[in-house]
Short mmCIF file of C-alpha atoms in Angstrom, two decimals:
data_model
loop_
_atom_site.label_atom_id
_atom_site.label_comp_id
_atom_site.label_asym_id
_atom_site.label_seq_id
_atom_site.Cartn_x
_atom_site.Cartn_y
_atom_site.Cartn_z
CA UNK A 1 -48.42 65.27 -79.88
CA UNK A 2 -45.42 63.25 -79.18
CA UNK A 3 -42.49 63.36 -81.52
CA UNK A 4 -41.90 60.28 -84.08
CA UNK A 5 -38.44 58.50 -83.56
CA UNK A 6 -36.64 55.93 -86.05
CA UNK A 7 -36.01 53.00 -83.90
CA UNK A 8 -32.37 52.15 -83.81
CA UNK A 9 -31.22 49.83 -81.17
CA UNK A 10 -27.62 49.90 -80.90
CA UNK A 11 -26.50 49.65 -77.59
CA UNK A 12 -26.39 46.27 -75.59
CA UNK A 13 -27.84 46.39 -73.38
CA UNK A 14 -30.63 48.83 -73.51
CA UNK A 15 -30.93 52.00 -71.87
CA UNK A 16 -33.89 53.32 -70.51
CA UNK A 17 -33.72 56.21 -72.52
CA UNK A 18 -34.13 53.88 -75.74
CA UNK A 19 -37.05 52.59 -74.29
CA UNK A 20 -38.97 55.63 -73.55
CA UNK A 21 -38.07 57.13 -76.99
CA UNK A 22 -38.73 54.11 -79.23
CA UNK A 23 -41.40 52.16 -76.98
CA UNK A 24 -43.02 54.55 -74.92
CA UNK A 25 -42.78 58.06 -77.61
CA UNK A 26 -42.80 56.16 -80.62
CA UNK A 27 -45.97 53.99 -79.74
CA UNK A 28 -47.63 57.75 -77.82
CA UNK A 29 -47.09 59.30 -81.12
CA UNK A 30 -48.77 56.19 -83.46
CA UNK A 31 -51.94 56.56 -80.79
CA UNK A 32 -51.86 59.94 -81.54
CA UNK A 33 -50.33 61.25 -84.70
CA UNK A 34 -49.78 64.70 -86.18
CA UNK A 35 -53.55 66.36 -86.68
CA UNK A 36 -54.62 69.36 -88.10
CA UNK A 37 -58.59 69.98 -88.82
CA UNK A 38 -61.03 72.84 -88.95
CA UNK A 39 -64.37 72.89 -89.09
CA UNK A 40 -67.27 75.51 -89.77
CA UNK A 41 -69.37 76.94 -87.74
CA UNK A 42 -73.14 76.79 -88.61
CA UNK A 43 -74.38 80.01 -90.74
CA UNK A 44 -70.97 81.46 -90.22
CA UNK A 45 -70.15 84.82 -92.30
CA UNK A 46 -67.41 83.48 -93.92
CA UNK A 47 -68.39 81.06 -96.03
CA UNK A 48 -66.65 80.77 -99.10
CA UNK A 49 -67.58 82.09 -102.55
CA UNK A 50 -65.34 82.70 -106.15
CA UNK A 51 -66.33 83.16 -109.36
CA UNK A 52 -62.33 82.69 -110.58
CA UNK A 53 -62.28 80.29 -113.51
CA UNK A 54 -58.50 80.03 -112.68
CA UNK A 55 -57.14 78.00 -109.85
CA UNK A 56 -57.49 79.64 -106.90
CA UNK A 57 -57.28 78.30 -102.89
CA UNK A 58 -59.59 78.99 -100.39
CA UNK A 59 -57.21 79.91 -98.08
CA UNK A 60 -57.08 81.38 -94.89
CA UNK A 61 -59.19 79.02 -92.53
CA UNK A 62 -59.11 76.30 -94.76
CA UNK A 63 -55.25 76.31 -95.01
CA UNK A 64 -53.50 73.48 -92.43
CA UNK A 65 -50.32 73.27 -91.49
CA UNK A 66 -48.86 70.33 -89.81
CA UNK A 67 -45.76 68.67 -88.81
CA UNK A 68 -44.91 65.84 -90.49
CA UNK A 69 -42.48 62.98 -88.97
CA UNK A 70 -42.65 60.98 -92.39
CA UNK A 71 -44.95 59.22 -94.40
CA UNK A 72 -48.49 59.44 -95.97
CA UNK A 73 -51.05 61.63 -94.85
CA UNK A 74 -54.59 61.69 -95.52
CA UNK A 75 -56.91 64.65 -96.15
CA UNK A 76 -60.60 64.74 -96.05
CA UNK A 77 -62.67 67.76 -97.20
CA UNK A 78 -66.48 67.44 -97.24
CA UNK A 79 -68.45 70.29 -98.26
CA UNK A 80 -71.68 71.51 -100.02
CA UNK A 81 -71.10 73.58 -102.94
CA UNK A 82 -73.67 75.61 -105.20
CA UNK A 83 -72.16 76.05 -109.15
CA UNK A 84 -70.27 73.68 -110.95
CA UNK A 85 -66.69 73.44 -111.05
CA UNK A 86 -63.97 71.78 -110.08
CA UNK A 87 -61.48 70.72 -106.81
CA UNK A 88 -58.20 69.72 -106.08
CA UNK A 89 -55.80 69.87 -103.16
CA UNK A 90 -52.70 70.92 -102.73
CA UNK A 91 -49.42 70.56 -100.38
CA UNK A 92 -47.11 73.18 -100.36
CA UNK A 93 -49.05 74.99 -103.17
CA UNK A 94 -48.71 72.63 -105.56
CA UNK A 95 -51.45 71.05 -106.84
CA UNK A 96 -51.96 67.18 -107.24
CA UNK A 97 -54.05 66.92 -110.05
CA UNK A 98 -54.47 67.98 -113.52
CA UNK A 99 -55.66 70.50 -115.74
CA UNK A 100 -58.83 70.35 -113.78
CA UNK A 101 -57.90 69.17 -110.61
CA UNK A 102 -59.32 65.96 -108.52
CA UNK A 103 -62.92 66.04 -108.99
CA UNK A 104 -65.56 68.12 -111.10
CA UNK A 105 -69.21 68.89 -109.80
CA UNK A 106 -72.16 69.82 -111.61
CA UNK A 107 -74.84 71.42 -109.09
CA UNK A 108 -78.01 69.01 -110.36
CA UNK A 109 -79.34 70.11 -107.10
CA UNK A 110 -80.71 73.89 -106.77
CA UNK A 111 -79.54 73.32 -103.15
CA UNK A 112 -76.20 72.34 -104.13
CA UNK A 113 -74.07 69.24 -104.18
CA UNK A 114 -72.43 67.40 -101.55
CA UNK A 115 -69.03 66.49 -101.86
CA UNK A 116 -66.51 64.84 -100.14
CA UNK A 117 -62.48 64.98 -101.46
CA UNK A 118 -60.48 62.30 -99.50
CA UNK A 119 -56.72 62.36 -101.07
CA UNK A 120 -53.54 60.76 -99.79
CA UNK A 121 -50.31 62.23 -99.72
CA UNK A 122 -47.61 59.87 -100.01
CA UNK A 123 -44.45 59.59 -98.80
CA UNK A 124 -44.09 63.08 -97.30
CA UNK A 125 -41.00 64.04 -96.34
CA UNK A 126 -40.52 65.01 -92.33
CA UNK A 127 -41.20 68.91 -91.88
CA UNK A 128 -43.83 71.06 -91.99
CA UNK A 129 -46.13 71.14 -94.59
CA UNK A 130 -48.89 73.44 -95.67
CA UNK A 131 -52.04 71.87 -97.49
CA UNK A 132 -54.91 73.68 -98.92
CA UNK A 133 -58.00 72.84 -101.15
CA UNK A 134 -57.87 74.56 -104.19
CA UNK A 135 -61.22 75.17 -106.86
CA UNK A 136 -62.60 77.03 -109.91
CA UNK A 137 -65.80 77.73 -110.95
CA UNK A 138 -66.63 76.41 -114.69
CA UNK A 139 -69.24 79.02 -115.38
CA UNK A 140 -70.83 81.73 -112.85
CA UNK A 141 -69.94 81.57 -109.52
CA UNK A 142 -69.50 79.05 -106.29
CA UNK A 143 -70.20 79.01 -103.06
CA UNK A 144 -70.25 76.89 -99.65
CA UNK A 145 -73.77 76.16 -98.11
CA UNK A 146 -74.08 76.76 -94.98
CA UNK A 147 -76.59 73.43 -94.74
CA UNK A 148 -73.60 71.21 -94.80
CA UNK A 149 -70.71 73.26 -92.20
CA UNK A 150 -67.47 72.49 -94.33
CA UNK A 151 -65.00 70.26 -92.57
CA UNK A 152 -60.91 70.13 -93.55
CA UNK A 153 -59.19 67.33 -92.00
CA UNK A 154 -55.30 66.29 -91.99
CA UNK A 155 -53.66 63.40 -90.77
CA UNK A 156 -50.46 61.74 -90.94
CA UNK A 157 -51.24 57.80 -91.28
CA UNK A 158 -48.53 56.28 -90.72
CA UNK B 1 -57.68 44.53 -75.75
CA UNK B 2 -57.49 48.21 -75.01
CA UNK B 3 -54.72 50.64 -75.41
CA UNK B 4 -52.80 51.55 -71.88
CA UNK B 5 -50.60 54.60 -72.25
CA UNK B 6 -47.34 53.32 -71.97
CA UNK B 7 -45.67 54.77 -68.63
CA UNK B 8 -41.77 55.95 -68.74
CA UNK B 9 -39.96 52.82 -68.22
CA UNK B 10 -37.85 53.04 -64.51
CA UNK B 11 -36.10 49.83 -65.04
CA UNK B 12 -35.31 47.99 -68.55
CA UNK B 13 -35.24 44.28 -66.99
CA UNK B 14 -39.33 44.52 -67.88
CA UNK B 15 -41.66 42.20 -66.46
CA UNK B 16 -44.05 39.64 -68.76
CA UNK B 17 -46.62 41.21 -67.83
CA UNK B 18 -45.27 45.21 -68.65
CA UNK B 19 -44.31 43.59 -71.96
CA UNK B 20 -47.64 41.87 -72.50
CA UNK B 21 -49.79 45.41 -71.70
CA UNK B 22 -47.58 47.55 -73.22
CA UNK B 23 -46.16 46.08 -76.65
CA UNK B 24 -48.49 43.08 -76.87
CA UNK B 25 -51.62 44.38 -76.27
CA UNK B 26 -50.75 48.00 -77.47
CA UNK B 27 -50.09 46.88 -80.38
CA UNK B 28 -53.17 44.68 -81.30
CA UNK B 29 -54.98 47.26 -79.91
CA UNK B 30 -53.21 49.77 -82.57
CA UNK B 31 -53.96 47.19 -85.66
CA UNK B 32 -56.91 46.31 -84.77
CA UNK B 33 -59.47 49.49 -83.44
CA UNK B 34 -62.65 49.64 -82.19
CA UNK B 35 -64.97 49.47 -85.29
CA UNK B 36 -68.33 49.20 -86.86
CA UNK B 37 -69.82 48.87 -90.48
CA UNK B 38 -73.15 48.23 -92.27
CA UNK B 39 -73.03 47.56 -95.71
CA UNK B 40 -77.02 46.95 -96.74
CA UNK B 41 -78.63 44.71 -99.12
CA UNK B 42 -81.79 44.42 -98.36
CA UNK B 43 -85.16 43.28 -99.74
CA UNK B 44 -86.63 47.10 -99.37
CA UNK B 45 -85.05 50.42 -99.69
CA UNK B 46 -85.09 52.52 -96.28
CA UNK B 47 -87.96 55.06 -96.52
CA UNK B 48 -88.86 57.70 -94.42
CA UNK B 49 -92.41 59.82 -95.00
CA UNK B 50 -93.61 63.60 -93.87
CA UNK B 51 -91.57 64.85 -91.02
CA UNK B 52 -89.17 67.67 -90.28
CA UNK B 53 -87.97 65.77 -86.98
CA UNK B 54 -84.78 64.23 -86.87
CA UNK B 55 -85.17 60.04 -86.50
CA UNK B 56 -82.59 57.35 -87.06
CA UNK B 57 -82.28 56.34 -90.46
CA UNK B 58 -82.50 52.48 -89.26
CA UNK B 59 -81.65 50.34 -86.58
CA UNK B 60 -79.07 48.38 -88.76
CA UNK B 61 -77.22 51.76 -88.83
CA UNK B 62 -77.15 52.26 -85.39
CA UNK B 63 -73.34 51.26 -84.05
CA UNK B 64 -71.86 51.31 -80.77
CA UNK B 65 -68.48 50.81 -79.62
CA UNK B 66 -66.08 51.13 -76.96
CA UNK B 67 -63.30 53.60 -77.41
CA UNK B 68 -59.84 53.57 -75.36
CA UNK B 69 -59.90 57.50 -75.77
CA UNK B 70 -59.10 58.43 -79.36
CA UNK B 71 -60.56 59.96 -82.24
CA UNK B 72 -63.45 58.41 -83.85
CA UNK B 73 -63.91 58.59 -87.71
CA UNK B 74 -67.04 58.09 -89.67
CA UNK B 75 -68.07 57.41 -92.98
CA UNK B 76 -70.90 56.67 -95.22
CA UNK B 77 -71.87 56.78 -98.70
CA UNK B 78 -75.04 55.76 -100.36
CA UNK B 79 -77.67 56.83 -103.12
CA UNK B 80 -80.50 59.06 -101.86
CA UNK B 81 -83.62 60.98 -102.99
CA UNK B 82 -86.56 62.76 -102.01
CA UNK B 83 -90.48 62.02 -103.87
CA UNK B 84 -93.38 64.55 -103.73
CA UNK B 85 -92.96 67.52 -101.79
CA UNK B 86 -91.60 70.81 -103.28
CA UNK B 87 -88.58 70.86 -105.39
CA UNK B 88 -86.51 72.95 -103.13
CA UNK B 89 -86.81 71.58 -100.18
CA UNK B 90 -84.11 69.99 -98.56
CA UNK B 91 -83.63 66.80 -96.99
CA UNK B 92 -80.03 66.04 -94.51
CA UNK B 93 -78.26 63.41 -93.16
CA UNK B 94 -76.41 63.76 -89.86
CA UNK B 95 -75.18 61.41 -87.31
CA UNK B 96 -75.51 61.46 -83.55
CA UNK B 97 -73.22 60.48 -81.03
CA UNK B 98 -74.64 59.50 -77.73
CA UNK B 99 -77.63 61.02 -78.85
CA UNK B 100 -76.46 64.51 -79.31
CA UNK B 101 -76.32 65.02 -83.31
CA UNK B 102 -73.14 66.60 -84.70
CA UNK B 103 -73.95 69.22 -86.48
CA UNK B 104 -76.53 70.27 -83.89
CA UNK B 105 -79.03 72.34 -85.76
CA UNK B 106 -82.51 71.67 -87.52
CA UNK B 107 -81.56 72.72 -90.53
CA UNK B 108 -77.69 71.70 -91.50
CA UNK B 109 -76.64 68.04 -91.16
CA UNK B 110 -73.42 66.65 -92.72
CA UNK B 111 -74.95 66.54 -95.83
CA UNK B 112 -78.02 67.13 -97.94
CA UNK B 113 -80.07 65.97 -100.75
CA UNK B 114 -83.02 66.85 -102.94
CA UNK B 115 -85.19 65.66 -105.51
CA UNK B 116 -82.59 64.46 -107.76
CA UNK B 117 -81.33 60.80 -107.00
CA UNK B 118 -77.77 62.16 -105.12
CA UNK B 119 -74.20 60.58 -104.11
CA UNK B 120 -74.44 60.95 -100.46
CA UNK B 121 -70.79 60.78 -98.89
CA UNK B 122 -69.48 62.22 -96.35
CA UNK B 123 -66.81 61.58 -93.23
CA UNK B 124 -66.50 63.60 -89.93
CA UNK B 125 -63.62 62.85 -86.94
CA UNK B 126 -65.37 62.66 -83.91
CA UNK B 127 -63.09 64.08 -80.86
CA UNK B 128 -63.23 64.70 -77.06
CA UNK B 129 -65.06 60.74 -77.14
CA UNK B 130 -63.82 59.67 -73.13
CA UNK B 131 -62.61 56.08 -72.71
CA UNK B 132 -65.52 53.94 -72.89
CA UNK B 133 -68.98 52.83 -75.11
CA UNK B 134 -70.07 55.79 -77.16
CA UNK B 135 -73.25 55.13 -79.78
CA UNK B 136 -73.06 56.04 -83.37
CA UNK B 137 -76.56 56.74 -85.08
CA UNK B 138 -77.33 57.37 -89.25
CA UNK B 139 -80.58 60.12 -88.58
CA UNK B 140 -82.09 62.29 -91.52
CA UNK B 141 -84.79 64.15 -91.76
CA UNK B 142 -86.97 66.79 -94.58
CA UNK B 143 -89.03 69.69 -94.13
CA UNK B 144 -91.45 69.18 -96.19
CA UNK B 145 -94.17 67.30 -94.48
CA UNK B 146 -95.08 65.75 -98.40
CA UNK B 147 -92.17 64.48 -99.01
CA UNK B 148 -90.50 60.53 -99.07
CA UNK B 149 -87.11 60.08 -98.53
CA UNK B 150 -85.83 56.58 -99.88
CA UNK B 151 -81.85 55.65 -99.08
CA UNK B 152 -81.36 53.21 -101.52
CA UNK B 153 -79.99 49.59 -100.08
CA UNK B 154 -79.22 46.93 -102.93
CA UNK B 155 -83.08 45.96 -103.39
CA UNK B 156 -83.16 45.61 -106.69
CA UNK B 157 -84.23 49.11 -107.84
CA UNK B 158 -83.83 49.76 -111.65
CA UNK B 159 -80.79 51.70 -112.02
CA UNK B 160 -80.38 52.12 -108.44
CA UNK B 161 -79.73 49.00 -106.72
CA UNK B 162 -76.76 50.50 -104.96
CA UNK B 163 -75.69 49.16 -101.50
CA UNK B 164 -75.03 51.96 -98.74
CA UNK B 165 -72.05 51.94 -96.11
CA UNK B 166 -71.73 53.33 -92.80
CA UNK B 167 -68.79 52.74 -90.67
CA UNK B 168 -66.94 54.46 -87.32
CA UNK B 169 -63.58 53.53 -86.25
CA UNK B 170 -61.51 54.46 -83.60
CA UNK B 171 -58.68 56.39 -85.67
CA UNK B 172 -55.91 56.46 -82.53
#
């Protein structure tokens, strides 16, 4: 990944140095900007289960870290989950939505229910940044099915 | 026009044509990606009937586009169920690219669906895609051999006459 640069032509004429860093860095890092993702394995052993009816992250694997030049960033979590509850998402540990989070699910489906979170963070500040997905079971338990591999994507966007 | 990887510059006095390939065309190509999308409404719901093998889901859902190297993201989302078979058993979606599916396994796709009308959604970054055409192809499949899976498509179905979208897009 190629570092993000403010453009900020002062000097008549040009140097080459400007050039590389605001034409040939700046336009390396838009083709290519700051990416974190993981994604399950089929069947893997650790798919993730709670029966916490507080907040709680699922952590480890499916916490991202990335470095941030500036701006928004997307996240997209898909996921099948068995129980009902609810998700949010979170940067820096702090949730973005309310009392119960982004989205609730109700598992109509004794195979569980697919569900896809896509949130975007806006107007991050440059640094590093941690972002998780967060959830709590209503009643009973949850878990990930193993049908659907869970996927965890950041992305700055612009 | 494709992306070009812009060299480090050995001379400001630029020509036309460096300026052309590497601001002018760079930057079209960066607003303006490789993409595809299929948003049905059609006279008949998709239907599928009795068969645990995977198959495309229709032709109008099968995409192809050429890439200048980056990540490719998908997405779809559409109304789905499953008629006759057993209650448990599951039905998937998946997608293939260049005919290799992505979540390469009989029995896990990118996401599922039973015998309860279901929100099907779902994206997936595609990486590793070389330079050049790469096909894009909605599949699903059930394992129950009784079973009818219907994707809903805007024909007019009483409280389902919901319109399904697929797109890929070269994110970089």
């Amino acid at each position: 990944m190629t570092n993000w640069t403010n453009p900020d032509f002062k000097v008549q004429p040009s140097t080459l140095e400007l050039w590389n860093t605001y034409l040939r860095d700046n336009m390396t890092h838009v083709k290519a900007p700051p990416t974190a993702s993981y994604t399950y394995t089929y069947a893997a052993s650790d798919y993730k289960t709670t029966s916490s009816a507080a907040w709680v992250a699922m952590g480890t694997v499916l916490t991202l870290s990335l470095e941030s030049f500036g701006g928004d960033i997307l996240l997209e979590f898909n996921a099948s989950i068995m129980g009902t509850g609810y998700l949010d998402v979170a940067i820096d540990e702090q949730r973005q939505g309310g009392n119960d989070g982004i989205l609730a699910f109700t598992t109509a489906l004794t195979i569980g229910t697919p569900v896809r979170l896509s949130w975007l963070f806006q107007d991050v500040v440059a640094g590093t940044h941690s972002f998780d997905v967060y959830w709590k079971a209503a009643s009973g338990s949850l878990a990930l099915v193993q049908y659907v591999p869970p996927s965890l994507l950041i992305r700055e966007f612009s | 026009m494709g992306y070009v990887t812009p060299p480090t510059f050995t001379d400001i006095d630029a020509t036309a044509a460096d300026g052309n390939v590497y601001i002018r065309d760079n930057q079209l190509a960066l607003k303006d990606p490789p993409s595809q999308n299929y948003e049905a409404n059609e006279g008949t719901n998709y239907t599928r009937t009795g068969s645990s093998a995977w198959a495309d889901v229709d032709t109008d859902f099968n995409f192809s586009i050429t890439t200048t190297g980056g990540d490719v993201l998908i997405s779809f989302i559409g109304n789905a169920v499953r008629s006759g078979g057993g209650v448990n058993q599951l039905q998937l979606f998946d997608v293939s690219v260049n005919s290799t599916r992505i979540i390469n396994q009989t029995d896990a796709g990118l996401a599922m669906f039973s015998n309860v009308v279901t929100l099907i959604q779902f994206s997936r970054r595609v990486t590793g895609l070389a330079a050049g055409t790469h096909t894009f192809n909605l599949q699903w499949r059930s394992n129950d051999a009784a079973a009818t899976m219907t994707l809903y498509a805007g024909a007019g179905t009483a409280s389902y006459d919901t319109r399904p979208q697929f797109w890929v897009r070269e994110l970089s």
